[in-house]
PDB file of C-alpha atoms in Angstrom:
ATOM      1  CA  MET A   1     131.712  97.557 104.525  1.00 47.00           C
ATOM      2  CA  SER A   2     128.332  98.787 106.002  1.00 57.00           C
ATOM      3  CA  THR A   3     127.063  96.845 108.883  1.00 58.00           C
ATOM      4  CA  ASP A   4     123.786  98.792 109.325  1.00 75.00           C
ATOM      5  CA  GLN A   5     121.665  95.845 108.620  1.00 78.00           C
ATOM      6  CA  TYR A   6     122.978  93.985 111.501  1.00 86.00           C
ATOM      7  CA  HIS A   7     121.694  94.354 115.165  1.00 87.00           C
ATOM      8  CA  GLU A   8     124.548  92.237 116.423  1.00 88.00           C
ATOM      9  CA  PRO A   9     128.366  92.339 115.803  1.00 89.00           C
ATOM     10  CA  PRO A  10     128.749  90.793 112.318  1.00 89.00           C
ATOM     11  CA  SER A  11     131.983  89.022 113.414  1.00 90.00           C
ATOM     12  CA  GLU A  12     129.680  87.069 116.050  1.00 93.00           C
ATOM     13  CA  LEU A  13     127.197  85.958 113.189  1.00 94.00           C
ATOM     14  CA  SER A  14     127.430  82.845 111.135  1.00 95.00           C
ATOM     15  CA  GLU A  15     127.936  83.297 107.437  1.00 96.00           C
ATOM     16  CA  GLU A  16     124.366  81.664 107.148  1.00 96.00           C
ATOM     17  CA  THR A  17     122.883  84.313 109.410  1.00 95.00           C
ATOM     18  CA  ARG A  18     124.684  87.187 107.573  1.00 95.00           C
ATOM     19  CA  THR A  19     123.456  85.785 104.299  1.00 96.00           C
ATOM     20  CA  PHE A  20     119.836  85.653 105.572  1.00 96.00           C
ATOM     21  CA  ALA A  21     120.273  89.316 106.871  1.00 95.00           C
ATOM     22  CA  ARG A  22     121.387  90.420 103.391  1.00 95.00           C
ATOM     23  CA  MET A  23     118.442  88.645 101.790  1.00 97.00           C
ATOM     24  CA  CYS A  24     116.051  90.270 104.196  1.00 96.00           C
ATOM     25  CA  ALA A  25     117.555  93.735 103.387  1.00 96.00           C
ATOM     26  CA  SER A  26     117.193  92.945  99.684  1.00 97.00           C
ATOM     27  CA  LEU A  27     113.747  91.863 100.003  1.00 98.00           C
ATOM     28  CA  SER A  28     112.850  95.091 101.918  1.00 97.00           C
ATOM     29  CA  GLU A  29     114.638  97.175  99.131  1.00 97.00           C
ATOM     30  CA  GLU A  30     112.609  95.455  96.439  1.00 98.00           C
ATOM     31  CA  ALA A  31     109.302  96.083  98.226  1.00 98.00           C
ATOM     32  CA  GLU A  32     110.356  99.787  98.579  1.00 98.00           C
ATOM     33  CA  ALA A  33     111.221  99.941  94.742  1.00 98.00           C
ATOM     34  CA  ILE A  34     107.850  98.318  93.894  1.00 98.00           C
ATOM     35  CA  GLY A  35     106.048 101.015  95.968  1.00 98.00           C
ATOM     36  CA  TRP A  36     108.160 103.630  94.161  1.00 98.00           C
ATOM     37  CA  TYR A  37     107.247 102.395  90.706  1.00 98.00           C
ATOM     38  CA  GLU A  38     103.647 102.149  91.526  1.00 98.00           C
ATOM     39  CA  GLN A  39     103.677 105.890  92.382  1.00 98.00           C
ATOM     40  CA  ARG A  40     105.547 106.929  89.439  1.00 98.00           C
ATOM     41  CA  ILE A  41     103.368 104.959  87.152  1.00 98.00           C
ATOM     42  CA  ALA A  42     100.185 106.360  88.739  1.00 98.00           C
ATOM     43  CA  VAL A  43     101.309 109.803  87.737  1.00 98.00           C
ATOM     44  CA  GLU A  44     103.370 109.386  84.502  1.00 98.00           C
ATOM     45  CA  LYS A  45     101.758 110.849  81.437  1.00 98.00           C
ATOM     46  CA  ASP A  46     104.212 109.875  78.929  1.00 98.00           C
ATOM     47  CA  GLU A  47     103.411 106.596  77.359  1.00 98.00           C
ATOM     48  CA  ALA A  48     106.966 105.497  76.500  1.00 98.00           C
ATOM     49  CA  ALA A  49     108.243 106.368  80.021  1.00 98.00           C
ATOM     50  CA  ARG A  50     105.281 104.569  81.553  1.00 98.00           C
ATOM     51  CA  ALA A  51     105.951 101.495  79.459  1.00 98.00           C
ATOM     52  CA  ILE A  52     109.588 101.341  80.534  1.00 98.00           C
ATOM     53  CA  MET A  53     108.464 101.899  84.276  1.00 98.00           C
ATOM     54  CA  LEU A  54     106.018  98.957  83.962  1.00 98.00           C
ATOM     55  CA  ASP A  55     108.810  96.703  82.474  1.00 98.00           C
ATOM     56  CA  SER A  56     111.055  97.763  85.495  1.00 98.00           C
ATOM     57  CA  LEU A  57     108.160  97.160  87.913  1.00 98.00           C
ATOM     58  CA  ALA A  58     107.791  93.545  86.520  1.00 98.00           C
ATOM     59  CA  GLU A  59     111.673  93.055  87.222  1.00 97.00           C
ATOM     60  CA  GLU A  60     111.088  94.130  90.865  1.00 98.00           C
ATOM     61  CA  TYR A  61     108.242  91.675  91.205  1.00 98.00           C
ATOM     62  CA  LYS A  62     110.518  88.894  90.080  1.00 98.00           C
ATOM     63  CA  HIS A  63     113.342  89.932  92.231  1.00 98.00           C
ATOM     64  CA  PHE A  64     111.007  90.206  95.325  1.00 98.00           C
ATOM     65  CA  SER A  65     109.574  86.782  94.638  1.00 98.00           C
ATOM     66  CA  MET A  66     113.043  85.159  94.324  1.00 98.00           C
ATOM     67  CA  GLU A  67     114.348  86.600  97.336  1.00 98.00           C
ATOM     68  CA  LEU A  68     111.066  85.646  99.258  1.00 98.00           C
ATOM     69  CA  GLU A  69     111.545  82.077  98.104  1.00 98.00           C
ATOM     70  CA  PHE A  70     115.139  81.961  99.218  1.00 98.00           C
ATOM     71  CA  LEU A  71     114.124  83.215 102.680  1.00 98.00           C
ATOM     72  CA  LEU A  72     111.238  80.798 102.910  1.00 98.00           C
ATOM     73  CA  ARG A  73     113.505  77.985 101.894  1.00 97.00           C
ATOM     74  CA  ALA A  74     115.784  78.872 104.713  1.00 97.00           C
ATOM     75  CA  LYS A  75     113.161  78.803 107.425  1.00 96.00           C
ATOM     76  CA  PRO A  76     110.671  76.030 107.412  1.00 94.00           C
ATOM     77  CA  GLN A  77     108.308  77.685 110.191  1.00 93.00           C
ATOM     78  CA  TRP A  78     108.073  80.833 108.002  1.00 95.00           C
ATOM     79  CA  ARG A  79     107.436  78.652 104.976  1.00 96.00           C
ATOM     80  CA  GLU A  80     104.750  76.761 106.679  1.00 94.00           C
ATOM     81  CA  THR A  81     103.112  79.791 107.932  1.00 95.00           C
ATOM     82  CA  ALA A  82     103.226  81.483 104.438  1.00 96.00           C
ATOM     83  CA  LYS A  83     101.679  78.386 102.880  1.00 95.00           C
ATOM     84  CA  GLY A  84      98.555  78.829 104.972  1.00 95.00           C
ATOM     85  CA  ILE A  85      98.265  82.491 103.882  1.00 96.00           C
ATOM     86  CA  LEU A  86      99.394  83.021 100.464  1.00 96.00           C
ATOM     87  CA  PHE A  87      97.321  82.344  97.456  1.00 95.00           C
ATOM     88  CA  GLN A  88      94.213  81.615  99.637  1.00 94.00           C
ATOM     89  CA  ASP A  89      90.753  83.316  99.097  1.00 96.00           C
ATOM     90  CA  GLY A  90      88.852  84.594 102.072  1.00 96.00           C
ATOM     91  CA  ASP A  91      89.895  86.512 105.177  1.00 96.00           C
ATOM     92  CA  ILE A  92      93.660  87.054 105.260  1.00 96.00           C
ATOM     93  CA  VAL A  93      93.769  87.640 109.023  1.00 97.00           C
ATOM     94  CA  LYS A  94      91.840  84.487 109.715  1.00 96.00           C
ATOM     95  CA  HIS A  95      94.210  82.469 107.420  1.00 95.00           C
ATOM     96  CA  GLY A  96      97.086  84.113 109.239  1.00 94.00           C
ATOM     97  CA  GLU A  97      95.998  83.191 112.678  1.00 95.00           C
ATOM     98  CA  GLU A  98      95.328  79.482 111.576  1.00 93.00           C
ATOM     99  CA  ALA A  99      98.560  79.220 109.623  1.00 92.00           C
ATOM    100  CA  GLU A 100     100.604  80.564 112.618  1.00 91.00           C
ATOM    101  CA  GLU A 101      99.101  78.056 114.889  1.00 90.00           C
ATOM    102  CA  ALA A 102      99.533  75.158 112.458  1.00 88.00           C
ATOM    103  CA  ALA A 103     103.261  76.161 111.944  1.00 86.00           C
ATOM    104  CA  GLU A 104     103.956  76.366 115.728  1.00 83.00           C
ATOM    105  CA  ASP A 105     102.429  72.764 116.107  1.00 78.00           C
ATOM    106  CA  ALA A 106     104.363  71.297 113.264  1.00 72.00           C
ATOM    107  CA  PRO A 107     107.621  69.625 114.036  1.00 66.00           C
ATOM    108  CA  GLN A 108     110.623  71.586 113.104  1.00 64.00           C
ATOM    109  CA  GLY A 109     113.373  70.145 110.959  1.00 57.00           C
TER     110      GLY A 109
END
């Protein structure tokens, strides 16, 4: 079994921490796949091939979103920060700074 995703000895990590690490790795892989599909679609001339790639891209969006939701549920401070940034109009950096401050001030469960 590969342990490249761990920075500490896996045997010393809880099952919860190992699951969290797996989901982080999966999220990263989905983001990478989204980038690859975006590039492929940008240059693909064959309409049938392009349609298949677009369908695959939609699956990657779904997988990324499910994995992100899993991780956000696991970490309340992360979820609180994300709520202040995601789906907001306006300055992303400003929202990020405000959300980080609010999440740090919020009681941790």
